[in-house]
mmCIF file of C-alpha atoms in Angstrom:
data_model
loop_
_atom_site.group_PDB
_atom_site.id
_atom_site.type_symbol
_atom_site.label_atom_id
_atom_site.label_comp_id
_atom_site.label_asym_id
_atom_site.label_seq_id
_atom_site.Cartn_x
_atom_site.Cartn_y
_atom_site.Cartn_z
ATOM 1 C CA UNK A 1 88.857 83.775 121.167
ATOM 2 C CA UNK A 2 90.728 81.597 123.639
ATOM 3 C CA UNK A 3 91.694 79.317 120.777
ATOM 4 C CA UNK A 4 93.518 82.102 118.957
ATOM 5 C CA UNK A 5 95.240 83.138 122.176
ATOM 6 C CA UNK A 6 96.514 79.587 122.556
ATOM 7 C CA UNK A 7 97.611 79.546 118.918
ATOM 8 C CA UNK A 8 99.458 82.836 119.358
ATOM 9 C CA UNK A 9 101.214 81.450 122.420
ATOM 10 C CA UNK A 10 102.352 78.530 120.265
ATOM 11 C CA UNK A 11 103.435 80.957 117.536
ATOM 12 C CA UNK A 12 105.720 82.648 120.056
ATOM 13 C CA UNK A 13 107.254 79.280 120.914
ATOM 14 C CA UNK A 14 107.792 78.626 117.218
ATOM 15 C CA UNK A 15 109.343 82.076 116.821
ATOM 16 C CA UNK A 16 111.713 81.518 119.747
ATOM 17 C CA UNK A 17 113.088 78.424 118.037
ATOM 18 C CA UNK A 18 113.225 80.171 114.655
ATOM 19 C CA UNK A 19 115.076 83.163 116.104
ATOM 20 C CA UNK A 20 117.718 80.955 117.695
ATOM 21 C CA UNK A 21 118.401 79.241 114.367
ATOM 22 C CA UNK A 22 118.341 82.317 112.158
ATOM 23 C CA UNK A 23 120.442 84.523 114.439
ATOM 24 C CA UNK A 24 123.111 81.806 114.675
ATOM 25 C CA UNK A 25 123.378 81.883 110.858
ATOM 26 C CA UNK A 26 123.029 85.653 110.352
ATOM 27 C CA UNK A 27 126.324 87.029 109.022
ATOM 28 C CA UNK A 28 127.871 83.562 109.380
ATOM 29 C CA UNK A 29 130.941 83.211 107.174
ATOM 30 C CA UNK A 30 129.903 79.696 106.110
ATOM 31 C CA UNK A 31 126.285 80.584 105.254
ATOM 32 C CA UNK A 32 125.183 78.519 102.245
ATOM 33 C CA UNK A 33 123.068 80.353 99.652
ATOM 34 C CA UNK A 34 121.518 78.850 96.525
ATOM 35 C CA UNK A 35 119.154 80.112 93.823
ATOM 36 C CA UNK A 36 115.648 78.662 93.505
ATOM 37 C CA UNK A 37 114.068 78.087 90.080
ATOM 38 C CA UNK A 38 112.540 81.590 90.207
ATOM 39 C CA UNK A 39 116.087 82.949 90.803
ATOM 40 C CA UNK A 40 115.311 84.143 94.334
ATOM 41 C CA UNK A 41 117.886 83.182 96.982
ATOM 42 C CA UNK A 42 117.425 80.561 99.672
ATOM 43 C CA UNK A 43 119.902 80.054 102.507
ATOM 44 C CA UNK A 44 120.534 77.125 104.818
ATOM 45 C CA UNK A 45 118.878 79.252 107.513
ATOM 46 C CA UNK A 46 115.608 79.390 105.521
ATOM 47 C CA UNK A 47 115.373 75.634 105.257
ATOM 48 C CA UNK A 48 116.506 74.965 108.839
ATOM 49 C CA UNK A 49 113.946 77.375 110.287
ATOM 50 C CA UNK A 50 111.077 75.908 108.290
ATOM 51 C CA UNK A 51 112.042 72.342 109.204
ATOM 52 C CA UNK A 52 112.124 73.252 112.912
ATOM 53 C CA UNK A 53 108.717 74.944 112.793
ATOM 54 C CA UNK A 54 107.193 72.033 110.890
ATOM 55 C CA UNK A 55 108.546 69.522 113.399
ATOM 56 C CA UNK A 56 107.017 71.385 116.344
ATOM 57 C CA UNK A 57 103.666 71.850 114.587
ATOM 58 C CA UNK A 58 103.516 68.142 113.744
ATOM 59 C CA UNK A 59 103.719 67.403 117.470
ATOM 60 C CA UNK A 60 101.660 70.293 118.854
ATOM 61 C CA UNK A 61 98.975 70.627 116.146
ATOM 62 C CA UNK A 62 98.579 67.248 114.382
ATOM 63 C CA UNK A 63 95.137 68.292 113.110
ATOM 64 C CA UNK A 64 96.547 71.370 111.327
ATOM 65 C CA UNK A 65 98.188 71.436 107.907
ATOM 66 C CA UNK A 66 101.242 73.489 106.964
ATOM 67 C CA UNK A 67 102.143 75.582 103.946
ATOM 68 C CA UNK A 68 105.735 76.830 103.825
ATOM 69 C CA UNK A 69 107.698 78.774 101.252
ATOM 70 C CA UNK A 70 110.498 76.226 101.056
ATOM 71 C CA UNK A 71 108.685 72.867 101.330
ATOM 72 C CA UNK A 72 105.167 73.555 100.075
ATOM 73 C CA UNK A 73 101.887 72.179 101.423
ATOM 74 C CA UNK A 74 101.623 69.300 103.896
ATOM 75 C CA UNK A 75 98.278 67.964 105.078
ATOM 76 C CA UNK A 76 97.684 67.355 108.768
ATOM 77 C CA UNK A 77 98.785 63.973 110.054
ATOM 78 C CA UNK A 78 95.273 63.517 111.435
ATOM 79 C CA UNK A 79 93.792 64.103 107.967
ATOM 80 C CA UNK A 80 92.689 67.118 105.884
ATOM 81 C CA UNK A 81 91.084 69.927 107.873
ATOM 82 C CA UNK A 82 90.086 73.569 107.713
ATOM 83 C CA UNK A 83 93.074 74.932 109.645
ATOM 84 C CA UNK A 84 96.622 75.274 108.425
ATOM 85 C CA UNK A 85 99.739 77.270 109.275
ATOM 86 C CA UNK A 86 101.531 79.396 106.701
ATOM 87 C CA UNK A 87 105.268 79.884 107.199
ATOM 88 C CA UNK A 88 107.813 82.200 105.618
ATOM 89 C CA UNK A 89 110.971 81.103 107.455
ATOM 90 C CA UNK A 90 112.935 84.225 106.505
ATOM 91 C CA UNK A 91 111.063 87.049 104.831
ATOM 92 C CA UNK A 92 113.767 89.286 103.416
ATOM 93 C CA UNK A 93 116.308 86.618 102.488
ATOM 94 C CA UNK A 94 118.174 89.075 100.245
ATOM 95 C CA UNK A 95 118.668 91.322 103.279
ATOM 96 C CA UNK A 96 119.642 88.319 105.404
ATOM 97 C CA UNK A 97 122.365 87.130 103.049
ATOM 98 C CA UNK A 98 123.803 90.650 102.686
ATOM 99 C CA UNK A 99 123.937 91.283 106.444
ATOM 100 C CA UNK A 100 121.053 93.799 106.512
ATOM 101 C CA UNK A 101 119.092 93.275 109.775
ATOM 102 C CA UNK A 102 115.613 93.849 108.292
ATOM 103 C CA UNK A 103 114.297 90.287 107.928
ATOM 104 C CA UNK A 104 111.810 88.214 109.874
ATOM 105 C CA UNK A 105 110.088 84.887 110.362
ATOM 106 C CA UNK A 106 106.396 85.078 109.436
ATOM 107 C CA UNK A 107 103.940 82.668 111.061
ATOM 108 C CA UNK A 108 100.212 82.671 110.296
ATOM 109 C CA UNK A 109 97.225 80.504 111.100
ATOM 110 C CA UNK A 110 94.537 80.151 108.430
ATOM 111 C CA UNK A 111 90.957 78.960 108.764
ATOM 112 C CA UNK A 112 89.970 78.170 105.213
ATOM 113 C CA UNK A 113 91.034 81.173 103.159
ATOM 114 C CA UNK A 114 91.096 83.568 106.124
ATOM 115 C CA UNK A 115 94.210 84.446 108.166
ATOM 116 C CA UNK A 116 93.021 84.497 111.786
ATOM 117 C CA UNK A 117 96.320 84.905 113.642
ATOM 118 C CA UNK A 118 99.744 86.168 112.681
ATOM 119 C CA UNK A 119 103.166 86.740 114.199
ATOM 120 C CA UNK A 120 106.209 88.477 112.734
ATOM 121 C CA UNK A 121 109.525 88.057 114.533
ATOM 122 C CA UNK A 122 112.513 90.193 113.553
ATOM 123 C CA UNK A 123 115.236 89.075 115.972
ATOM 124 C CA UNK A 124 118.010 91.222 114.505
ATOM 125 C CA UNK A 125 115.788 94.241 115.247
ATOM 126 C CA UNK A 126 114.833 92.862 118.678
ATOM 127 C CA UNK A 127 111.112 93.179 117.894
ATOM 128 C CA UNK A 128 107.966 91.150 117.274
ATOM 129 C CA UNK A 129 104.445 91.965 116.139
ATOM 130 C CA UNK A 130 101.409 89.707 116.552
ATOM 131 C CA UNK A 131 97.618 89.644 116.438
ATOM 132 C CA UNK A 132 94.666 87.280 116.587
ATOM 133 C CA UNK A 133 91.197 87.902 115.238
ATOM 134 C CA UNK A 134 89.258 89.808 117.890
ATOM 135 C CA UNK A 135 92.298 90.046 120.201
ATOM 136 C CA UNK A 136 93.986 93.246 118.971
ATOM 137 C CA UNK A 137 97.502 93.801 117.652
ATOM 138 C CA UNK A 138 100.658 94.055 119.749
ATOM 139 C CA UNK A 139 104.368 94.725 119.413
ATOM 140 C CA UNK A 140 107.349 94.272 121.701
ATOM 141 C CA UNK A 141 110.425 92.176 122.327
ATOM 142 C CA UNK A 142 108.314 89.191 123.408
ATOM 143 C CA UNK A 143 104.851 88.176 124.564
ATOM 144 C CA UNK A 144 105.473 89.453 128.078
ATOM 145 C CA UNK A 145 106.839 92.836 127.015
ATOM 146 C CA UNK A 146 104.197 94.150 124.665
ATOM 147 C CA UNK A 147 102.268 97.292 123.767
ATOM 148 C CA UNK A 148 98.989 97.366 121.895
ATOM 149 C CA UNK A 149 99.434 99.093 118.536
ATOM 150 C CA UNK A 150 97.113 100.959 116.164
ATOM 151 C CA UNK A 151 97.269 102.644 112.784
ATOM 152 C CA UNK A 152 97.488 106.385 112.237
ATOM 153 C CA UNK A 153 94.623 108.849 111.802
ATOM 154 C CA UNK A 154 96.018 110.588 108.702
ATOM 155 C CA UNK A 155 93.184 111.345 106.290
ATOM 156 C CA UNK A 156 94.803 113.125 103.325
ATOM 157 C CA UNK A 157 97.348 111.813 100.837
ATOM 158 C CA UNK A 158 99.235 115.094 101.007
ATOM 159 C CA UNK A 159 99.830 114.411 104.717
ATOM 160 C CA UNK A 160 100.663 110.722 104.291
ATOM 161 C CA UNK A 161 103.867 108.753 104.654
ATOM 162 C CA UNK A 162 103.744 106.188 101.836
ATOM 163 C CA UNK A 163 105.805 103.015 101.605
ATOM 164 C CA UNK A 164 106.712 100.701 98.730
ATOM 165 C CA UNK A 165 109.175 97.854 98.198
ATOM 166 C CA UNK A 166 110.567 98.679 94.760
ATOM 167 C CA UNK A 167 109.472 100.255 91.493
ATOM 168 C CA UNK A 168 110.301 97.435 89.067
ATOM 169 C CA UNK A 169 107.101 95.497 89.688
ATOM 170 C CA UNK A 170 104.957 98.561 89.144
ATOM 171 C CA UNK A 171 106.660 99.101 85.787
ATOM 172 C CA UNK A 172 105.971 95.468 84.867
ATOM 173 C CA UNK A 173 102.230 95.775 85.526
ATOM 174 C CA UNK A 174 101.899 99.119 83.776
ATOM 175 C CA UNK A 175 101.321 101.277 86.829
ATOM 176 C CA UNK A 176 104.694 102.964 87.255
ATOM 177 C CA UNK A 177 103.323 106.378 86.252
ATOM 178 C CA UNK A 178 100.515 106.060 88.783
ATOM 179 C CA UNK A 179 102.977 105.041 91.503
ATOM 180 C CA UNK A 180 105.300 107.933 90.699
ATOM 181 C CA UNK A 181 102.379 110.369 90.942
ATOM 182 C CA UNK A 182 101.633 109.005 94.418
ATOM 183 C CA UNK A 183 105.251 109.247 95.550
ATOM 184 C CA UNK A 184 105.540 112.831 94.323
ATOM 185 C CA UNK A 185 102.220 113.858 95.869
ATOM 186 C CA UNK A 186 102.464 112.476 99.400
ATOM 187 C CA UNK A 187 104.170 114.127 102.341
ATOM 188 C CA UNK A 188 106.901 111.487 102.501
ATOM 189 C CA UNK A 189 107.815 108.271 100.695
ATOM 190 C CA UNK A 190 110.244 105.533 101.672
ATOM 191 C CA UNK A 191 111.048 102.034 100.384
ATOM 192 C CA UNK A 192 110.865 99.690 103.381
ATOM 193 C CA UNK A 193 110.501 96.318 101.693
ATOM 194 C CA UNK A 194 109.092 92.978 102.728
ATOM 195 C CA UNK A 195 107.281 92.744 106.080
ATOM 196 C CA UNK A 196 108.696 95.904 107.621
ATOM 197 C CA UNK A 197 106.547 98.537 105.952
ATOM 198 C CA UNK A 198 103.365 96.744 106.984
ATOM 199 C CA UNK A 199 104.505 96.564 110.600
ATOM 200 C CA UNK A 200 105.296 100.302 110.577
ATOM 201 C CA UNK A 201 101.810 100.809 109.131
ATOM 202 C CA UNK A 202 100.272 98.784 111.970
ATOM 203 C CA UNK A 203 102.202 100.872 114.503
ATOM 204 C CA UNK A 204 101.051 104.161 112.961
ATOM 205 C CA UNK A 205 104.574 105.130 111.912
ATOM 206 C CA UNK A 206 103.512 105.322 108.258
ATOM 207 C CA UNK A 207 100.126 105.432 106.575
ATOM 208 C CA UNK A 208 100.065 103.246 103.448
ATOM 209 C CA UNK A 209 102.068 100.598 101.630
ATOM 210 C CA UNK A 210 101.572 98.937 98.255
ATOM 211 C CA UNK A 211 103.246 96.048 96.422
ATOM 212 C CA UNK A 212 102.408 94.636 92.968
ATOM 213 C CA UNK A 213 102.713 90.912 93.771
ATOM 214 C CA UNK A 214 103.061 88.762 96.880
ATOM 215 C CA UNK A 215 102.636 85.080 97.686
ATOM 216 C CA UNK A 216 100.433 83.825 100.499
ATOM 217 C CA UNK A 217 103.385 83.176 102.821
ATOM 218 C CA UNK A 218 104.512 86.790 102.294
ATOM 219 C CA UNK A 219 101.216 88.263 103.462
ATOM 220 C CA UNK A 220 99.212 85.823 105.602
ATOM 221 C CA UNK A 221 100.844 86.836 108.907
ATOM 222 C CA UNK A 222 100.646 90.531 108.049
ATOM 223 C CA UNK A 223 96.902 90.679 107.439
ATOM 224 C CA UNK A 224 95.695 90.000 111.025
ATOM 225 C CA UNK A 225 98.273 92.401 112.446
ATOM 226 C CA UNK A 226 97.321 95.292 110.156
ATOM 227 C CA UNK A 227 93.579 94.719 110.411
ATOM 228 C CA UNK A 228 93.553 94.206 114.187
ATOM 229 C CA UNK A 229 95.505 97.455 114.451
ATOM 230 C CA UNK A 230 92.627 99.170 112.645
ATOM 231 C CA UNK A 231 94.012 99.141 109.102
ATOM 232 C CA UNK A 232 92.871 97.593 105.850
ATOM 233 C CA UNK A 233 94.501 95.280 103.302
ATOM 234 C CA UNK A 234 93.113 94.458 99.844
ATOM 235 C CA UNK A 235 94.322 93.837 96.320
ATOM 236 C CA UNK A 236 94.319 96.544 93.638
ATOM 237 C CA UNK A 237 90.624 95.922 92.985
ATOM 238 C CA UNK A 238 89.672 96.341 96.632
ATOM 239 C CA UNK A 239 89.118 92.613 97.199
ATOM 240 C CA UNK A 240 90.565 90.482 100.011
ATOM 241 C CA UNK A 241 94.090 89.466 99.104
ATOM 242 C CA UNK A 242 94.913 86.059 97.660
ATOM 243 C CA UNK A 243 97.994 84.118 96.627
ATOM 244 C CA UNK A 244 100.174 85.970 94.077
ATOM 245 C CA UNK A 245 98.110 89.091 94.677
ATOM 246 C CA UNK A 246 98.803 92.768 94.509
ATOM 247 C CA UNK A 247 98.552 94.288 97.978
ATOM 248 C CA UNK A 248 97.472 97.667 99.268
ATOM 249 C CA UNK A 249 97.693 98.234 103.007
ATOM 250 C CA UNK A 250 96.521 101.473 104.596
ATOM 251 C CA UNK A 251 95.249 102.954 107.824
ATOM 252 C CA UNK A 252 91.767 102.504 106.336
ATOM 253 C CA UNK A 253 91.127 106.220 106.020
ATOM 254 C CA UNK A 254 93.369 106.466 102.938
ATOM 255 C CA UNK A 255 92.353 103.226 101.298
ATOM 256 C CA UNK A 256 89.981 104.515 98.643
ATOM 257 C CA UNK A 257 92.429 107.293 97.732
ATOM 258 C CA UNK A 258 95.246 104.782 97.171
ATOM 259 C CA UNK A 259 92.984 102.410 95.219
ATOM 260 C CA UNK A 260 91.875 105.249 92.983
ATOM 261 C CA UNK A 261 95.416 106.512 92.442
ATOM 262 C CA UNK A 262 96.740 103.054 91.489
ATOM 263 C CA UNK A 263 93.833 102.205 89.182
ATOM 264 C CA UNK A 264 95.440 104.105 86.326
ATOM 265 C CA UNK A 265 97.718 102.173 83.981
ATOM 266 C CA UNK A 266 100.523 103.901 82.113
#
């Protein structure tokens, strides 16, 4: 347990440095934006943040590897091991480049295939969320100004606030009709994309969120926060999430209902 506490303390240090870089570039008139091969945008802030985090980890955790969205996988300088950090330098780059303040740096620690600690820092919102396995989930402006968080107790879909990122992906995988039935049947639906819906889920502000495809760096930091807050995250088949996986996050009480509702293909 103490090990994860130490790792979370380091994650806060990493986030402090990331926030300073990203906020200096947010809404900057000279921000440089390019398109990656998959046509998603990458800014000079994305690459600068990841480089800074990698440099600190190389010094502070030489026995840990790193996987980042922008620069891929790097083995530990001390040799291959079981632990590695997963970094999304700016989750929500499309928001970032358009001046929308809903974006964050995602930092996770993996042991094998399991995320054991995660931190999400959204400096333009003035808020962070973090958790370590067995340590609980917390939110606040920083490590010293934090409140323990937990998911909601909503038990029925008709009472639920349901979140999604967009509808295009659900159309692509043949489940748009199923998603529309959910959105029309719940108490409330909103499209808070990227990390933000999962953090609202962990805080109990909404009850479920689903996305058709995410990469490991999109989700690794989110999993410990949601689960330590009492929630549940799986893929569409109810299995632990993996790279390029569909994701369903709920307060746990609604999980089977959401799985069942999304099982139907159009």
